Coordinates of N, CA, C and O in Angstrom, one line a residue:
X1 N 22.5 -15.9 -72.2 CA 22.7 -15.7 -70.7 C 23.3 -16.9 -70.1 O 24.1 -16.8 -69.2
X2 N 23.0 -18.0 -70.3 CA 23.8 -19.0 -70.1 C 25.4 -19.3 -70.0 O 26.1 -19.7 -69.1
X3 N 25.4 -19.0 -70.7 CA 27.1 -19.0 -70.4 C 27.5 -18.0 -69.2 O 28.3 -18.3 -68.3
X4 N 27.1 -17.3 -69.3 CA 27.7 -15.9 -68.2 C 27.1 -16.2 -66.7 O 27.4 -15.6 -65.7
X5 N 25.9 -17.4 -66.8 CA 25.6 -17.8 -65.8 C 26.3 -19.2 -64.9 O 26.1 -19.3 -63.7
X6 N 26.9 -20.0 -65.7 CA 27.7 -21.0 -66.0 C 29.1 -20.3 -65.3 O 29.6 -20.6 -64.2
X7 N 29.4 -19.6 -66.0 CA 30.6 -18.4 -65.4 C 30.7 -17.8 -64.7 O 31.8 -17.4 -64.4
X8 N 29.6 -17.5 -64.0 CA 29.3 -16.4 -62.5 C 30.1 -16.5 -61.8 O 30.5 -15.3 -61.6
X9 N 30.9 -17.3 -61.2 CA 32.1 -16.8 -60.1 C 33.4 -16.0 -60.9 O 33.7 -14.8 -60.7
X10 N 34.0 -17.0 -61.8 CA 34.7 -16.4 -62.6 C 34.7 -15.2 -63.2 O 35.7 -14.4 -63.3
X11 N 33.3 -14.9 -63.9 CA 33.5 -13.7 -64.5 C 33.2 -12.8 -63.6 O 33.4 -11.7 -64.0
X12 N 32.7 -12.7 -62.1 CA 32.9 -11.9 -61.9 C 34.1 -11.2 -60.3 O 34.0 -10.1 -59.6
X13 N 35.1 -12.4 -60.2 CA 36.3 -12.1 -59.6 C 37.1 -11.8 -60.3 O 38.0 -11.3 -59.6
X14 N 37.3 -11.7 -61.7 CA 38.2 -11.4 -62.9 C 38.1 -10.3 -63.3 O 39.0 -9.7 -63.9
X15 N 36.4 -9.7 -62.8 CA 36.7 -8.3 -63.3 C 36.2 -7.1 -62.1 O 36.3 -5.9 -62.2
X16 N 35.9 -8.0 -61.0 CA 36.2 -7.5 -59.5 C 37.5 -7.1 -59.3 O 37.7 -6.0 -58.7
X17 N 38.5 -7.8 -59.7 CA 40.5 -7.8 -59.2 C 41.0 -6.7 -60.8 O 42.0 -6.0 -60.8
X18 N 40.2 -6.8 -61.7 CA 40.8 -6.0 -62.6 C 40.1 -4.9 -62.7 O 40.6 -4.1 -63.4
X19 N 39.0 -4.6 -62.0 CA 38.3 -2.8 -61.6 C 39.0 -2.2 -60.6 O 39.1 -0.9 -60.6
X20 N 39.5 -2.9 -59.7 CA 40.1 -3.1 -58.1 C 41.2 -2.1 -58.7 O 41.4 -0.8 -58.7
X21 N 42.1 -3.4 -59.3 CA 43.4 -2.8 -59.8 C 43.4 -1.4 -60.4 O 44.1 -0.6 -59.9
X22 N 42.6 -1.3 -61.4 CA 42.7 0.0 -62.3 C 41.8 0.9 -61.3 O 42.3 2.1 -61.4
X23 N 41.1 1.0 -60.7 CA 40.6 1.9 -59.6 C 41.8 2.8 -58.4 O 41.9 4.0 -58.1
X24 N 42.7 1.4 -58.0 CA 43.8 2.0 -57.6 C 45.0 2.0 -58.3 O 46.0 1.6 -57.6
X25 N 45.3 2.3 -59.4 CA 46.0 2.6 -60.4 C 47.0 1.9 -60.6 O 48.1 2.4 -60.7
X26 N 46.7 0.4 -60.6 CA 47.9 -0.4 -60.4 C 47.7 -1.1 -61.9 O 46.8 -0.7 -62.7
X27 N 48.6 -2.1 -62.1 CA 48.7 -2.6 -63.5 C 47.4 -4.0 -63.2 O 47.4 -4.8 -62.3
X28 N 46.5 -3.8 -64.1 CA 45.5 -5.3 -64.0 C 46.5 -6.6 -63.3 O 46.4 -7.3 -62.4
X29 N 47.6 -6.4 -64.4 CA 48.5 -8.3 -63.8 C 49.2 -8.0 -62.9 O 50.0 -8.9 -62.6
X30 N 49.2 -6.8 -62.4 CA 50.0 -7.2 -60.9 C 49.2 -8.2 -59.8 O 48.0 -8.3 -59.7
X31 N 50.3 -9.0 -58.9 CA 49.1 -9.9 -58.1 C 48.6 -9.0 -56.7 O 49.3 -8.0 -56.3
X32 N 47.6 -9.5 -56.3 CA 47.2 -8.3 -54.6 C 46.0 -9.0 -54.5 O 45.4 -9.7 -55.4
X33 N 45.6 -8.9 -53.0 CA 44.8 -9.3 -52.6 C 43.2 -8.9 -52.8 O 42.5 -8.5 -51.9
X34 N 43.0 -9.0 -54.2 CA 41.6 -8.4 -55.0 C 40.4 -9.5 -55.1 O 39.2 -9.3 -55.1
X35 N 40.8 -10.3 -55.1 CA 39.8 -11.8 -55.2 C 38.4 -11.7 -54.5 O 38.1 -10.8 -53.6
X36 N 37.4 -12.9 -55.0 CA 36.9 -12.5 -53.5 C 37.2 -13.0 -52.8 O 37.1 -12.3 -51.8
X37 N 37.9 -14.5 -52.3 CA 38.3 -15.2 -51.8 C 39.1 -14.3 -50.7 O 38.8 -14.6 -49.5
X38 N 40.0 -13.4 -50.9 CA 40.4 -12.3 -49.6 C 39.5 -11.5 -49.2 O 39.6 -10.9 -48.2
X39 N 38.5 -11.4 -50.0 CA 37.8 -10.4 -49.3 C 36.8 -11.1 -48.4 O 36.4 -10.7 -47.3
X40 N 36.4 -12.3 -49.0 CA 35.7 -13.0 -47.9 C 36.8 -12.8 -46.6 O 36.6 -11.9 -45.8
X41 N 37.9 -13.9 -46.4 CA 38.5 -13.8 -45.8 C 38.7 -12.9 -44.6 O 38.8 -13.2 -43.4
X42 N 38.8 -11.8 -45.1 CA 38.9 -10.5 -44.4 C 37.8 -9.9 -43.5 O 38.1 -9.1 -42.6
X43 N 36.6 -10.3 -43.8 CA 35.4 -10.1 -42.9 C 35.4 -11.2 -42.4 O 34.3 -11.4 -41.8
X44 N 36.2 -12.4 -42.3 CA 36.4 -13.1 -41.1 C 35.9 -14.7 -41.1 O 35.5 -15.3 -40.0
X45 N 35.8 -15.2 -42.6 CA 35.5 -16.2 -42.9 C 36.6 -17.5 -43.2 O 37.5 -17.3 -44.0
X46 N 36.6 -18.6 -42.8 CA 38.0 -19.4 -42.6 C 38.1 -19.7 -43.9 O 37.1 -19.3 -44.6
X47 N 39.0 -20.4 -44.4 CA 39.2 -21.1 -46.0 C 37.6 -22.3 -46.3 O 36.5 -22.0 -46.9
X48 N 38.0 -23.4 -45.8 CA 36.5 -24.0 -45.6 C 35.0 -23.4 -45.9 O 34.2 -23.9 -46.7
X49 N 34.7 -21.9 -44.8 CA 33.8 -21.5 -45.0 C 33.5 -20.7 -46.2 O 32.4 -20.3 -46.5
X50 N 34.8 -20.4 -46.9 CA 34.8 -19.7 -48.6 C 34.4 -20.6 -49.7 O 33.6 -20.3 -50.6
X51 N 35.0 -21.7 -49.6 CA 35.6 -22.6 -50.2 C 33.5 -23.0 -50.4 O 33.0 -22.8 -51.5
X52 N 32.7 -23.5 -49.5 CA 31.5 -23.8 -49.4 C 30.6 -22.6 -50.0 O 29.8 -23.0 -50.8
X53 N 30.7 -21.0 -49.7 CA 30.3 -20.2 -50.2 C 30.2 -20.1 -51.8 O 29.3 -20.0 -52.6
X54 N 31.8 -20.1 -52.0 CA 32.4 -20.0 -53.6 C 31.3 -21.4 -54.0 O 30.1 -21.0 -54.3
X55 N 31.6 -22.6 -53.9 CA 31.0 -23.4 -54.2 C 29.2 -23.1 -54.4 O 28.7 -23.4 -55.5
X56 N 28.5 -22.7 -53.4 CA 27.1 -22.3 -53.2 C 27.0 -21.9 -54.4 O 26.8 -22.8 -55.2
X57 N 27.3 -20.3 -54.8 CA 27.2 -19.6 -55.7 C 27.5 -20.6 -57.3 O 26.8 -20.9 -58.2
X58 N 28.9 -21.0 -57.0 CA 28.6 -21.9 -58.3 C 27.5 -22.6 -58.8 O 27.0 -22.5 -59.9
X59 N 27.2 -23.2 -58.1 CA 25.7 -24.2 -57.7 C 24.8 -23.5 -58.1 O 24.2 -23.9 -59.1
X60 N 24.5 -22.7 -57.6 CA 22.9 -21.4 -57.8 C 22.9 -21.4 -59.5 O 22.0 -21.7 -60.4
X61 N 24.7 -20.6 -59.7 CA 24.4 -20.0 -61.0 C 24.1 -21.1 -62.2 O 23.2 -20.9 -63.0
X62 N 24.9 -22.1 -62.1 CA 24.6 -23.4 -62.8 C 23.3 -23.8 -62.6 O 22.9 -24.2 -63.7
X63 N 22.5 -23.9 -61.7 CA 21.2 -24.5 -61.4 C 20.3 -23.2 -62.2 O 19.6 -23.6 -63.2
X64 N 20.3 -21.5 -61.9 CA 19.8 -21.0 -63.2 C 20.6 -21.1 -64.7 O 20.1 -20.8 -65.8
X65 N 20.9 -21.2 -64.6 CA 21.3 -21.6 -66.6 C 20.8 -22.7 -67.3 O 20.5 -22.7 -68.5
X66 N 20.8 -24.0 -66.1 CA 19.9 -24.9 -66.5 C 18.7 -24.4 -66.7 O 18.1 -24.8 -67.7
X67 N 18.1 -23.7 -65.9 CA 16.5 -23.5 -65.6 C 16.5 -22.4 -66.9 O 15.8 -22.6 -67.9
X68 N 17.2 -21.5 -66.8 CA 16.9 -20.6 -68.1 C 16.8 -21.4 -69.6 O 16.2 -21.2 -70.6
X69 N 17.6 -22.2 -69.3 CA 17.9 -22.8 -70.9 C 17.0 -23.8 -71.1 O 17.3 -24.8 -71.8
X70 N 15.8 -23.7 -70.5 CA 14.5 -24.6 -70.1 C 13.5 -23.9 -70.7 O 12.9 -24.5 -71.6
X71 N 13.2 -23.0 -70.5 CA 12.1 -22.2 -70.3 C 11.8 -21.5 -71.7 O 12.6 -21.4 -72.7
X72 N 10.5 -21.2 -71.6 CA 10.4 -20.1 -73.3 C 10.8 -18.7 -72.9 O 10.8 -18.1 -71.8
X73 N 11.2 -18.3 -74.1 CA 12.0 -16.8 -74.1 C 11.8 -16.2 -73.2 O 12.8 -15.8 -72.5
X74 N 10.2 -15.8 -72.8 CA 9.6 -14.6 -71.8 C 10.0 -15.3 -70.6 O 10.7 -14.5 -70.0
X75 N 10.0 -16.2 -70.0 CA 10.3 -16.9 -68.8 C 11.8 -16.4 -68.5 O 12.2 -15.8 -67.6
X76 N 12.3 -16.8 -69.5 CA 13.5 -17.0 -69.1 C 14.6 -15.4 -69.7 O 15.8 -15.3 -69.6
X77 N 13.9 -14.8 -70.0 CA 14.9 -13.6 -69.8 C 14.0 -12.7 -68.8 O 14.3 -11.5 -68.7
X78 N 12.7 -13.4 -67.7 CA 12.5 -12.6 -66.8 C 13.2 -13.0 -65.7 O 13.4 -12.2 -64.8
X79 N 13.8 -14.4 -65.7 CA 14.7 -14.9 -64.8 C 16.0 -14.3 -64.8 O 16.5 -13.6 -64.0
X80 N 16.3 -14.5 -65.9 CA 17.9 -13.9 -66.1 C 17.6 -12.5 -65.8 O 18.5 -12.2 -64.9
X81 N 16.9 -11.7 -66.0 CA 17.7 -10.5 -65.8 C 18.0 -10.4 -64.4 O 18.9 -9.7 -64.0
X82 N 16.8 -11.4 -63.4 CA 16.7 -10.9 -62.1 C 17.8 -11.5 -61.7 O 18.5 -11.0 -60.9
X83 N 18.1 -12.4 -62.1 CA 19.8 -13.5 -61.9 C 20.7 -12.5 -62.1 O 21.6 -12.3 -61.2
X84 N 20.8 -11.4 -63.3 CA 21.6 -10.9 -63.7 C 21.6 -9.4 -62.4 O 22.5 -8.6 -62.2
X85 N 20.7 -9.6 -62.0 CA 20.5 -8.1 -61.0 C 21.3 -8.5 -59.3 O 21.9 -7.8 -58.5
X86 N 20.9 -9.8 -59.3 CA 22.0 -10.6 -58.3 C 22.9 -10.4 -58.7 O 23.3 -9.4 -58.1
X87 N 23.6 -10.9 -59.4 CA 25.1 -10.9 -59.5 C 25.5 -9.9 -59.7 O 26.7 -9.9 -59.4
X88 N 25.1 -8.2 -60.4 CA 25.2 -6.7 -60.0 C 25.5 -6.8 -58.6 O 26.6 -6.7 -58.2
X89 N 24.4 -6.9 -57.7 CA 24.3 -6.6 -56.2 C 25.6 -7.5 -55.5 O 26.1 -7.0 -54.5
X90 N 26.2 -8.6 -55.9 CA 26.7 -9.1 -55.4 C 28.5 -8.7 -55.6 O 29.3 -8.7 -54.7
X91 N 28.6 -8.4 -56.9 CA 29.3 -7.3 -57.1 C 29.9 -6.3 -56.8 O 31.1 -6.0 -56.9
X92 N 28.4 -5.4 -56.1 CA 28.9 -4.6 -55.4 C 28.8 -4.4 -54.1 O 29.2 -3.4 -53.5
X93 N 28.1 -5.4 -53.5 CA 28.9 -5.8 -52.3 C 30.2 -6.3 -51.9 O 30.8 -6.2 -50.8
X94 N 30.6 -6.6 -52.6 CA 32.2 -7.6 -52.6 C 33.2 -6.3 -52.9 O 34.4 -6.3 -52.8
X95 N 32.4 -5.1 -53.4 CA 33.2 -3.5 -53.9 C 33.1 -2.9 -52.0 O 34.1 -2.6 -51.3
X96 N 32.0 -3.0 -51.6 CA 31.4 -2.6 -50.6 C 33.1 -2.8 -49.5 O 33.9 -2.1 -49.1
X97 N 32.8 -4.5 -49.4 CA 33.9 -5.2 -48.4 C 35.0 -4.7 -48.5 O 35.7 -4.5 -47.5
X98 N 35.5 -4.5 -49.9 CA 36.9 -4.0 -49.9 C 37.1 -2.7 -49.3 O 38.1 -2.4 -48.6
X99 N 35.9 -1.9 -49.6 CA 35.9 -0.2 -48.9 C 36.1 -0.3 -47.4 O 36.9 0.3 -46.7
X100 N 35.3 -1.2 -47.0 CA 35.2 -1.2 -45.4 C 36.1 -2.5 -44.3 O 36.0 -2.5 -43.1
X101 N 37.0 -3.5 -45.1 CA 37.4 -4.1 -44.3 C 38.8 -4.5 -45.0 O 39.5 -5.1 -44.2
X102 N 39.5 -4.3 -46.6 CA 40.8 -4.0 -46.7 C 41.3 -3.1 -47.0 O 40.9 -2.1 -47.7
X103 N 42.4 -3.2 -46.5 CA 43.7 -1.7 -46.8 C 44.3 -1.6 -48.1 O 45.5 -2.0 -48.2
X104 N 43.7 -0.9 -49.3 CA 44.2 -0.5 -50.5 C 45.5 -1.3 -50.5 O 46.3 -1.3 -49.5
X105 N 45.6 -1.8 -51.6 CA 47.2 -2.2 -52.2 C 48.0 -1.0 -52.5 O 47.4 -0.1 -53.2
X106 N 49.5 -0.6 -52.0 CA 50.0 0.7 -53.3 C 50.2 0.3 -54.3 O 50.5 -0.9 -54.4
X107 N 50.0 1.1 -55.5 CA 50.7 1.1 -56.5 C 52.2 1.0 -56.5 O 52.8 1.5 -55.6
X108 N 52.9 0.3 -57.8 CA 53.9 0.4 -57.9 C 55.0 1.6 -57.6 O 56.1 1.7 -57.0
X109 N 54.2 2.6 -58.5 CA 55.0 4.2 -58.1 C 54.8 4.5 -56.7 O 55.3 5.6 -56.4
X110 N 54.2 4.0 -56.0 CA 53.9 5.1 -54.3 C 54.9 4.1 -53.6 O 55.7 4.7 -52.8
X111 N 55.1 3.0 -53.8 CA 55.9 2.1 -53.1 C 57.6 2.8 -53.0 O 58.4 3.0 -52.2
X112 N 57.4 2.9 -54.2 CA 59.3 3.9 -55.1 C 59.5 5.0 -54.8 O 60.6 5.4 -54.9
X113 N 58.0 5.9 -54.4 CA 59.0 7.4 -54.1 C 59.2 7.1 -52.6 O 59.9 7.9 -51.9

């Protein structure tokens, strides 16, 4: 669990912009405003106040992975999982923001007919 907690922002904007994408049937590597960084944005948060956010969370997740990678087994996969139940919820909140405050990307084909 460590690693993926070390990774928490990353892994989970990477596969936030590539569910996004194949959700609206666009190619994964096309670029669009799928990040969280726009979706923050978009409910009205300046660069700065992302930028401090993004960072928090880095912080958090690194601060459990140390603590996990501390602890005896039972400790520490009672932590992780609830770490891991955060970063689900946070997930799909950041799914949430896109539903209620951006405007779908087109796909390539809707753009062309």
């Amino acid at each position: 669990m460590v690693p993926i907690f070390v990774l928490a922002v990353p892994v989970i904007d990477i596969n936030l912009a590539i569910l996004t994408r194949l959700a609206e049937k666009r190619s994964p590597m096309q670029a669009g405003k799928d990040h969280i960084s726009h979706r923050l944005m978009s409910i009205g948060f300046s660069q700065r106040q992302i930028l401090f956010i993004l960072y928090g969370f880095s912080v958090l997740f690194g601060f459990i992975a140390v603590i996990v990678s501390q602890l005896n087994p039972e400790q520490a996969f009672t932590i992780g999982t609830f770490s891991l139940g955060v970063m689900i919820a946070l997930f799909i909140l950041l799914v949430l923001i896109r539903q209620h405050y951006q405007k779908p990307t087109q796909s390539l084909d809707e753009t062309e007919s």
